[in-house]
Coordinates of C-alpha atoms and ligand atoms in Angstrom, one line a residue:
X276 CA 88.5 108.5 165.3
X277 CA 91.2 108.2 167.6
X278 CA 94.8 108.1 166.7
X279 CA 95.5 104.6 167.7
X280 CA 92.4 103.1 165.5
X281 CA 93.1 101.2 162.6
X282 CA 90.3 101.9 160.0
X283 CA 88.6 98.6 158.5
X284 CA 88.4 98.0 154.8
X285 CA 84.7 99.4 154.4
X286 CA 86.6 102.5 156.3
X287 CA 88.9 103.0 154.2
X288 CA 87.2 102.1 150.9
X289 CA 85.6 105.1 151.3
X290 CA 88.2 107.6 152.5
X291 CA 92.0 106.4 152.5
X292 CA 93.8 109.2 150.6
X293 CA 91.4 111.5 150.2
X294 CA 90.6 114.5 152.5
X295 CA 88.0 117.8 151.8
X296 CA 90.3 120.1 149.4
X297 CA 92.3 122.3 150.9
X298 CA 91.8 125.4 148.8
X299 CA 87.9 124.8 148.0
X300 CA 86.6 122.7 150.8
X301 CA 85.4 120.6 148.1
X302 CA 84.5 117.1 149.6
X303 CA 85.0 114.9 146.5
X304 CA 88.0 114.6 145.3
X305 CA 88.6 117.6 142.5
X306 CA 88.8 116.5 138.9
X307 CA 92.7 118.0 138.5
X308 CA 92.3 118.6 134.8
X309 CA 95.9 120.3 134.4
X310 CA 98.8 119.0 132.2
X311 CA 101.4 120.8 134.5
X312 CA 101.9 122.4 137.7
X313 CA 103.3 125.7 138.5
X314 CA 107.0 126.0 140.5
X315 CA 107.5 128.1 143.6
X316 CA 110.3 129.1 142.0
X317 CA 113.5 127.3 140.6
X318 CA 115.0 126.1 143.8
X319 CA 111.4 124.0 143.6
X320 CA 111.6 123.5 140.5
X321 CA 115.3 122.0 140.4
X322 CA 114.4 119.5 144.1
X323 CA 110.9 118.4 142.1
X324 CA 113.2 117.1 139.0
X325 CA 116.0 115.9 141.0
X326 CA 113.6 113.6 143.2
X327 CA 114.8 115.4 145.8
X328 CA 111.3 117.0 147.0
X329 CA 107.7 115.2 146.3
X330 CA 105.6 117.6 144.3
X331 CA 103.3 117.9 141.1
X332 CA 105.3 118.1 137.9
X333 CA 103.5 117.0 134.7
X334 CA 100.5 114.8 134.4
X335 CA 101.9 112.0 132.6
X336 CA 104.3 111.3 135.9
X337 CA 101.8 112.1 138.7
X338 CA 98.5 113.9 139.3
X339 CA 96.5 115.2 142.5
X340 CA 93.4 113.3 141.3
X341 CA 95.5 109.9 141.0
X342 CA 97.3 110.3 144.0
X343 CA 94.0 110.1 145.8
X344 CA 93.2 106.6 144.0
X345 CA 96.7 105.8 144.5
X346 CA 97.1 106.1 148.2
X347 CA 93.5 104.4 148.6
X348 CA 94.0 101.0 146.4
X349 CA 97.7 100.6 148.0
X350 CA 95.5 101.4 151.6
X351 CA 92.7 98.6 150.3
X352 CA 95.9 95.9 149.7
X353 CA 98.0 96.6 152.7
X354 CA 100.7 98.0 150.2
X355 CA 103.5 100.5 150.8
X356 CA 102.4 103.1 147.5
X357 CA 100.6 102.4 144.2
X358 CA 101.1 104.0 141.0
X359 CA 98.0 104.2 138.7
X360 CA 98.5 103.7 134.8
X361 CA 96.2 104.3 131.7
X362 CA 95.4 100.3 131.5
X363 CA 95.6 96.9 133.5
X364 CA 97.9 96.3 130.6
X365 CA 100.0 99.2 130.7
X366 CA 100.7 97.8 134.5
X367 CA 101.8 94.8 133.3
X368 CA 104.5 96.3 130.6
X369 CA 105.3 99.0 133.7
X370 CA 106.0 96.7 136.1
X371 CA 108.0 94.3 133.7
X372 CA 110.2 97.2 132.3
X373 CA 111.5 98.0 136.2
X374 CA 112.5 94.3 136.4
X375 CA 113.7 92.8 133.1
X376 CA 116.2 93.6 131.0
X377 CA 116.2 92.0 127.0
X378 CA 117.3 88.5 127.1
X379 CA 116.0 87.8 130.7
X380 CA 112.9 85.4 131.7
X381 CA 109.7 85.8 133.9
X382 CA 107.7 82.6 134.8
X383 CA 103.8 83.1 134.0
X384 CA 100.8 80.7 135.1
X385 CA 99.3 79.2 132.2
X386 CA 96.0 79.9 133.4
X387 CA 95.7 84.1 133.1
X388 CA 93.3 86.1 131.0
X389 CA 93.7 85.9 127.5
X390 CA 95.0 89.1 126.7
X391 CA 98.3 88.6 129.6
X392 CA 99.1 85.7 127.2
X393 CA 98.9 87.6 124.2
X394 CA 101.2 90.6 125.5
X395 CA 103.3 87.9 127.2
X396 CA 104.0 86.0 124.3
X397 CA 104.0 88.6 121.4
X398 CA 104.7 91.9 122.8
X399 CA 106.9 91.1 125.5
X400 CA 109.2 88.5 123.2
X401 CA 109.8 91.3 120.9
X402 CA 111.5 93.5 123.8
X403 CA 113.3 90.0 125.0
X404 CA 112.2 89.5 127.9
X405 CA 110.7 85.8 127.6
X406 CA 107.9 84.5 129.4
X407 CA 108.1 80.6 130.4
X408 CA 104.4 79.0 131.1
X409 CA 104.1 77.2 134.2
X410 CA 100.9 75.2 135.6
X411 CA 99.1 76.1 138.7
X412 CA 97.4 73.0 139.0
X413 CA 101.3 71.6 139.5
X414 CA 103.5 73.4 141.6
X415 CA 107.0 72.0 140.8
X416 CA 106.0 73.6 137.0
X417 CA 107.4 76.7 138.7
X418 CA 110.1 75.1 140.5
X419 CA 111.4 73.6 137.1
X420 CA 111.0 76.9 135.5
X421 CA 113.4 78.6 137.6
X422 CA 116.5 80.1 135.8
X423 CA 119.6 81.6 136.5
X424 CA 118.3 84.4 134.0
X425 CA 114.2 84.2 136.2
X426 CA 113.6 87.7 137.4
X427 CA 109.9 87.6 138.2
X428 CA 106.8 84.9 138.8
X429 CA 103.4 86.1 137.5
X430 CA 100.0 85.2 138.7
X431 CA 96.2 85.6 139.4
X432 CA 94.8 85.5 142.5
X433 CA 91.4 84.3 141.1
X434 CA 92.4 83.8 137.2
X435 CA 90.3 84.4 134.5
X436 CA 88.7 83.2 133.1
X437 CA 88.2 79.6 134.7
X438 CA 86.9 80.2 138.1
X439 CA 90.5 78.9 138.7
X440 CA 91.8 79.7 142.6
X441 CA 95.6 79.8 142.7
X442 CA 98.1 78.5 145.8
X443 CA 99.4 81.9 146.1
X444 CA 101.3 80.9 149.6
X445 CA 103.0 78.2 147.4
X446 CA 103.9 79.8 144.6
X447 CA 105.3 82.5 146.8
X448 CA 107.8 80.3 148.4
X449 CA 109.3 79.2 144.9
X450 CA 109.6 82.9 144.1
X451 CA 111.3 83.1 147.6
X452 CA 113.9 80.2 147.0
X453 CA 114.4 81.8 143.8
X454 CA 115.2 85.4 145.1
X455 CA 112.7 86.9 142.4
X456 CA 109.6 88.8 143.2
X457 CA 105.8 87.5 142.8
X458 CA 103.5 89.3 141.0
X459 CA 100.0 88.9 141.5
X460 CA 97.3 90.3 139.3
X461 CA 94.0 90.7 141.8
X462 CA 91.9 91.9 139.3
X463 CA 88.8 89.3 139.8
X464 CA 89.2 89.1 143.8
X465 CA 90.4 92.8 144.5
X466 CA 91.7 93.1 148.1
X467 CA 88.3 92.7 149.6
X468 CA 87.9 88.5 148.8
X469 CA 91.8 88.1 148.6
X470 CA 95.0 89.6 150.4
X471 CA 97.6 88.7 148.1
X472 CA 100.0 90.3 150.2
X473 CA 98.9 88.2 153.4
X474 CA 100.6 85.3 151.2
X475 CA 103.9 86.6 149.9
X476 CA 103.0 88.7 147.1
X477 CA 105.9 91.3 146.2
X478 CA 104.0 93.4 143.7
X479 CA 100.3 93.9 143.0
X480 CA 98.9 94.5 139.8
X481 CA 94.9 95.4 138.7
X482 CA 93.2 96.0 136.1
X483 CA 90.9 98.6 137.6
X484 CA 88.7 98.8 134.4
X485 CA 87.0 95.7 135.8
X486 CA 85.5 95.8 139.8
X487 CA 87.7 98.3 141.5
X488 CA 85.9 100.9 139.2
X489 CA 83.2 98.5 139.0
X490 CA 80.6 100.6 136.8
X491 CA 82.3 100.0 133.0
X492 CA 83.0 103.2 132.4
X493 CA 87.0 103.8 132.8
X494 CA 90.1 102.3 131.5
X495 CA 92.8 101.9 134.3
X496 CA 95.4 99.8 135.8
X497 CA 97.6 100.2 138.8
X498 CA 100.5 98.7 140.3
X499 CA 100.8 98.1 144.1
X500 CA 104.4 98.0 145.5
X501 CA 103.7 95.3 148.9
X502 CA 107.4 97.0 150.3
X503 CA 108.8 93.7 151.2
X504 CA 111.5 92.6 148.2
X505 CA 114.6 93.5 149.5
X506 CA 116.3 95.0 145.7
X507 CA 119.8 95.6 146.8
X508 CA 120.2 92.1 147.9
X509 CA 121.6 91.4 144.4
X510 CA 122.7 93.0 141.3
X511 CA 120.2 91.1 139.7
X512 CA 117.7 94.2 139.5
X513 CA 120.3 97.3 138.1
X514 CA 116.9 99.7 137.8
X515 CA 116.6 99.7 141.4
X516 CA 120.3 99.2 142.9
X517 CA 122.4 101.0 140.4
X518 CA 123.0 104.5 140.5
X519 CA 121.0 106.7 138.1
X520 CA 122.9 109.2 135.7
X521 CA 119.8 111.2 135.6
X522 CA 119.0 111.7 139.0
X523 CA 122.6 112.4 140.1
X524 CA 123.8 108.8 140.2
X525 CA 121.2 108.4 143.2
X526 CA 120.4 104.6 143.9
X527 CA 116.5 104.6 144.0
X528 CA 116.5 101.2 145.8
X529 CA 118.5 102.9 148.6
X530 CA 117.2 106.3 148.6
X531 CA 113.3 104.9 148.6
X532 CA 113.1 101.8 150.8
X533 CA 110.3 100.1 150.7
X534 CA 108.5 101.8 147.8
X535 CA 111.2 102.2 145.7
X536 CA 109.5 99.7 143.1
X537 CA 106.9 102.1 143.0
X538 CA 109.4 104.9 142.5
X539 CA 110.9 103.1 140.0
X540 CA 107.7 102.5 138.1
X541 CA 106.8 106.0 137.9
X542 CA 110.2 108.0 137.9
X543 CA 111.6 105.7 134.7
X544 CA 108.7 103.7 133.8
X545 CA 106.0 106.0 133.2
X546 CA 107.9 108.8 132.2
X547 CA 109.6 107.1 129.4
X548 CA 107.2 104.5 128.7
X549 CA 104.1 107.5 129.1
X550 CA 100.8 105.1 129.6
X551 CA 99.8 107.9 132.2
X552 CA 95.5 107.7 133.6
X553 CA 93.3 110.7 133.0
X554 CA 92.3 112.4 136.1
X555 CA 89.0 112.3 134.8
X556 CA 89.4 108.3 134.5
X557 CA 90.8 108.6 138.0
X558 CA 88.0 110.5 139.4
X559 CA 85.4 108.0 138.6
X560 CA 87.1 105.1 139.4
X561 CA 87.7 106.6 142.9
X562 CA 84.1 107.4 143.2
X563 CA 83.6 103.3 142.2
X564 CA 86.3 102.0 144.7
X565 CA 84.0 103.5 147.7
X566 CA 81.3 100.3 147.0
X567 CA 84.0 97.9 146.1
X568 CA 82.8 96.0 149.7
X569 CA 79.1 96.3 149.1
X570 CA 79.7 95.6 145.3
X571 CA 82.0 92.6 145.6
X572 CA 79.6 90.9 148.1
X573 CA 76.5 91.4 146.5
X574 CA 78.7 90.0 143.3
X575 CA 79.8 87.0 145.1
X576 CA 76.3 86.3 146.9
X577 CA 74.8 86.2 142.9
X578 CA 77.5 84.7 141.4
X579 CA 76.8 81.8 143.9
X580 CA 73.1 81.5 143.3
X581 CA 73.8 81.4 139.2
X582 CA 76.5 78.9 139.8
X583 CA 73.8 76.8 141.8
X584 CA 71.5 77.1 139.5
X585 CA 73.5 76.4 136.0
X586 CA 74.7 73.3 137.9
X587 CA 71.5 71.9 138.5
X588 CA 70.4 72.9 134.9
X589 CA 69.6 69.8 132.3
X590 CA 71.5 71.6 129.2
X591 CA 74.7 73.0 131.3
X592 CA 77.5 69.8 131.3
X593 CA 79.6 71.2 133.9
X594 CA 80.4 74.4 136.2
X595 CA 83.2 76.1 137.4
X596 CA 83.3 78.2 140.0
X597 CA 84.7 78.1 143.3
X598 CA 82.3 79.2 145.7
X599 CA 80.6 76.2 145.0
X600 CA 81.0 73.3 147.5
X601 CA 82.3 70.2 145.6
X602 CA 84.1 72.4 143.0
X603 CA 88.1 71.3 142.6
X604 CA 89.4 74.8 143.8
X605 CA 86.6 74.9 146.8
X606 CA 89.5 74.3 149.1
X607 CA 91.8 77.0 148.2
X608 CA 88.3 79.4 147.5
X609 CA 87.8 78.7 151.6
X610 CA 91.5 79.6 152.1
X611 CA 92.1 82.8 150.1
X612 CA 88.8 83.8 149.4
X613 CA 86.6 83.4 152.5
X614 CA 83.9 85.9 152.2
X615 CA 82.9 84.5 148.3
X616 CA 84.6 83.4 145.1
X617 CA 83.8 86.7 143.2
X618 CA 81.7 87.3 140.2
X619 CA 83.4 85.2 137.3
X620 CA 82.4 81.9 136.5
X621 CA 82.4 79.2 133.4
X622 CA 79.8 76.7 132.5
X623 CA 79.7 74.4 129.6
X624 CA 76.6 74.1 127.6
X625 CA 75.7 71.2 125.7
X626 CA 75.9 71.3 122.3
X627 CA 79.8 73.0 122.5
X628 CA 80.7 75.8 120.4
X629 CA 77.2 76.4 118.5
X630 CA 75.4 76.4 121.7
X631 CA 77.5 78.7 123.3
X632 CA 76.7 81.2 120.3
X633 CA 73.3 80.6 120.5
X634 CA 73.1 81.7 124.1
X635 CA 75.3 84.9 123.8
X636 CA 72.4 85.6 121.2
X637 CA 69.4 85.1 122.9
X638 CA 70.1 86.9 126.6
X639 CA 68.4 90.0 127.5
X640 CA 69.1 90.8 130.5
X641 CA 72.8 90.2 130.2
X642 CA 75.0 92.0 128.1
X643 CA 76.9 90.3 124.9
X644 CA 80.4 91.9 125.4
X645 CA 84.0 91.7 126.7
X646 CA 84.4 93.0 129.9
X647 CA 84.3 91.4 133.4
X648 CA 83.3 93.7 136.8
X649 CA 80.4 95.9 135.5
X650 CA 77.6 96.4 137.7
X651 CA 75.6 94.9 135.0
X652 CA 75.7 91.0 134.7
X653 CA 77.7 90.5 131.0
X654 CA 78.2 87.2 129.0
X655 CA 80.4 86.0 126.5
X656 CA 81.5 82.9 124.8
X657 CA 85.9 83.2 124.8
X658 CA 86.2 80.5 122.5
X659 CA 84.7 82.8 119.4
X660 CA 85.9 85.9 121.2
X661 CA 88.6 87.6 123.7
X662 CA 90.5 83.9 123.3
X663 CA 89.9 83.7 119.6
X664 CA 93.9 84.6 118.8
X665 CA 95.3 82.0 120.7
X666 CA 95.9 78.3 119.3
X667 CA 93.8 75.7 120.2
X668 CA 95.7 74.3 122.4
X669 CA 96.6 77.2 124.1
X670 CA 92.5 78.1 124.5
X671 CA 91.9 74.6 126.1
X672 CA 94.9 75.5 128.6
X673 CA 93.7 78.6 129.6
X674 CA 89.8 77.3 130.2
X675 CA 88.5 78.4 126.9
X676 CA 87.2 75.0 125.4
X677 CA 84.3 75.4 122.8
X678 CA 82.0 75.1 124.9
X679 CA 82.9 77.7 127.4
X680 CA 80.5 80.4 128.3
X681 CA 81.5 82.8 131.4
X682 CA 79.6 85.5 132.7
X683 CA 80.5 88.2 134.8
X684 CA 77.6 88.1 137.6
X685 CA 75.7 91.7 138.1
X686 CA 74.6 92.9 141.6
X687 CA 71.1 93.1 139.9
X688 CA 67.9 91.0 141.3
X689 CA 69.3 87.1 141.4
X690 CA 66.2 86.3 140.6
X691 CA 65.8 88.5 137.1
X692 CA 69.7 86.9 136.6
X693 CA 68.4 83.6 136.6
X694 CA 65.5 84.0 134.7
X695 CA 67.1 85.6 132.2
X696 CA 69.6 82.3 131.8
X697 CA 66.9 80.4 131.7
X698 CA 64.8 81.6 129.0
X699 CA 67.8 81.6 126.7
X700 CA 69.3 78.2 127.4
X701 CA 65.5 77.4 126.7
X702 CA 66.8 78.3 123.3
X703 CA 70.1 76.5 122.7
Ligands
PLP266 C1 91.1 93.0 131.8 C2 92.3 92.3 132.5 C3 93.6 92.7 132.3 C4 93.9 93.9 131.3 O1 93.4 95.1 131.8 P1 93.0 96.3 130.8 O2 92.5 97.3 131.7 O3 91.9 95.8 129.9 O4 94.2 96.7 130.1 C5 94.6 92.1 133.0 N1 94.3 91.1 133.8 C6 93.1 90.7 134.0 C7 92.8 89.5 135.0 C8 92.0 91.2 133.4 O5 90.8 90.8 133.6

């Protein structure tokens, strides 16, 4: 490849960050099973600690294994670096804990994945930094929501688990006139449908357990720093523009540029906080991320078909899902997701909350469980389930009703998908 080429996505899918290993040859990526790393000597040691030179330390701050996964998801988003962290969750409270301070508020879309709205409104209340619920379905929600004390706007690109598509551009440009940075969890498009960063998203976060590993297999989350918010503007951010008594009063906003955040997250996030990835978690989440294209294609092409189908189907009341023409977020789906609408959708079966057990029962093909971006196609009924803890009200919000079922489509035969829905709703 010549130097001037710019590799496409399938390119670098496959390869960004990773090279044949240096001291082996090895041509996948080693499995750096190591807690620590051994110093030249103490001048090393003493530039390492003092973020003076980049090196290995300690695994729960960096590793050689999720470096490679690092360098290839912040690649696959257009980002400046990426840290990797043991959960989609432990991105969230990472990213969060570089911005907020007790007392302070964030602005969330109402329409997130059930778990965000537990942390949001449990965990994160208890450390004081307050979440306020906006609406993506109206706009000026975040525009009223904006603070003096607002230090963040949180989204999803594709939001689970509704088949919901947000504005992302619009929401951006409140988070703009506010001076705060937009988050954007991409966990249901990844970079392949969506670009978040093509549409004024400041930080990127993923929960990588679902497609980007793709095969159910690994916890993981990571956190993609776009290198765009400008943090010394204010004083409204001290983690990244005041001077740090640990690292010799140095002004990590200054010293890093445009991946500072990232810096940030790892340097005081993750080593006090400590939700660090196992290299072996790393490893096989890396070896996922090299199909993500293929994967998130074939996902979309099936997930298409299904919605089709369930829409036409005499026991299904309605469908969600935004590939479909006629469906209320088609629009934005054409916009932000061109190449599909991904693999989650919602239907409602007739016969609400009893018939939406009834056909979590009686699958075969599909698996009964909670988890989204498996190669295998999965099913569950949220209402009864991963939305269970949440009030009514707030379940009805966040696309949950009692009748909702959603499935994660598999990039198995469409056909066998199909049948298999069929058969059970035979049963409801
Ligand atoms: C699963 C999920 C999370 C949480 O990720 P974990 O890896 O389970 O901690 C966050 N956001 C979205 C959209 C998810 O689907």
């Amino acid at each position: 490849m010549s130097e001037d080429r710019v590799p496409g996505f399938d390119t670098l899918a496959v390869h960004a960050g990773a090279q044949p290993d240096p001291t082996t040859g090895a041509r996948a990526t080693p499995i750096y099973q190591t807690t620590s790393f051994v110093f030249n000597d103490v001048d090393h040691a003493a530039s390492l600690f003092g973020l003076q030179a980049f090196g290995n330390i300690y695994t729960r701050i960096m590793s050689p294994t999720s470096a490679v996964l690092e360098e290839r998801v912040a690649a696959l988003e257009g980002g400046t670096a990426a840290l990797a962290v043991a959960s989609g969750h432990a991105a969230q409270v990472v990213v969060l804990h570089a911005l907020m301070t007790p007392g302070d508020e964030f602005i969330a879309a109402r329409q997130l994945y059930g778990g965000s709205i537990n942390q949001f409104n449990h965990s994160f209340k208890s450390f004081g930094w307050n979440v306020k619920w906006a609406d993506i379905d109206d706009i000026s929600t975040f525009e009223a929501a904006v603070s003096p004390k607002t230090k963040a706007i949180f989204i999803e690109s594709i939001a689970n688990p509704g088949g919901v598509v947000t504005d992302i551009e619009a929401i951006a440009a409140v988070a703009k006139r506010a001076g705060v940075p937009l988050i954007v969890d991409n966990t249901l498009a990844t970079p392949y449908l969506c670009k978040p960063v093509d549409y004024g998203a400041d930080i990127i976060v993923h929960s990588m357990t679902k497609f980007i590993g793709g095969h159910g297999n690994s916890i993981g989350g990571i956190i993609v720093d776009c290198g765009k918010f400008d943090w010394m503007a204010s004083d409204r951010y001290p983690m990244l523009s005041q001077p740090r008594p640990e690292y010799n009063d140095m002004v990590l906003g200054e010293t890093f540029g445009n991946f500072a955040f990232a810096i940030a997250c790892r340097v005081l996030g993750l080593r006090d906080l400590g939700p660090a990835i196992s290299p072996f978690n790393s490893f096989l989440i890396l070896t996922g991320s090299e199909t993500l294209p293929l994967r998130m294609q074939k996902h979309s092409d099936n997930a298409k078909a299904v919605a089709s189908f369930l829409a036409s189907h005499p026991k299904v009341t309605w469908v969600s899902y935004a590939g479909l023409p006629g469906d209320r977020y088609h629009k934005l789906a054409e916009r932000y997701c061109p190449k599909g609408a991904g693999a989650v959708l919602t239907f409602g079966v007739e016969g609400g909350s009893d018939a939406g057990v009834k056909l979590v029962s009686s699958v075969e093909l599909f698996s009964h469980l909670a988890n989204i971006g498996d190669t295998k196609s999965l099913i569950i009924h949220p209402w009864s389930t991963t939305h269970s803890q949440l009030t009514e009200e707030q379940r009805k919000a966040a696309g949950a009703g009692p009748d909702v079922v959603r499935l994660s489509v598999g990039i198995e035969d469409v056909n066998d998908i199909i049948a298999d829905l069929e058969q059970a709703l035979a049963k409801t």
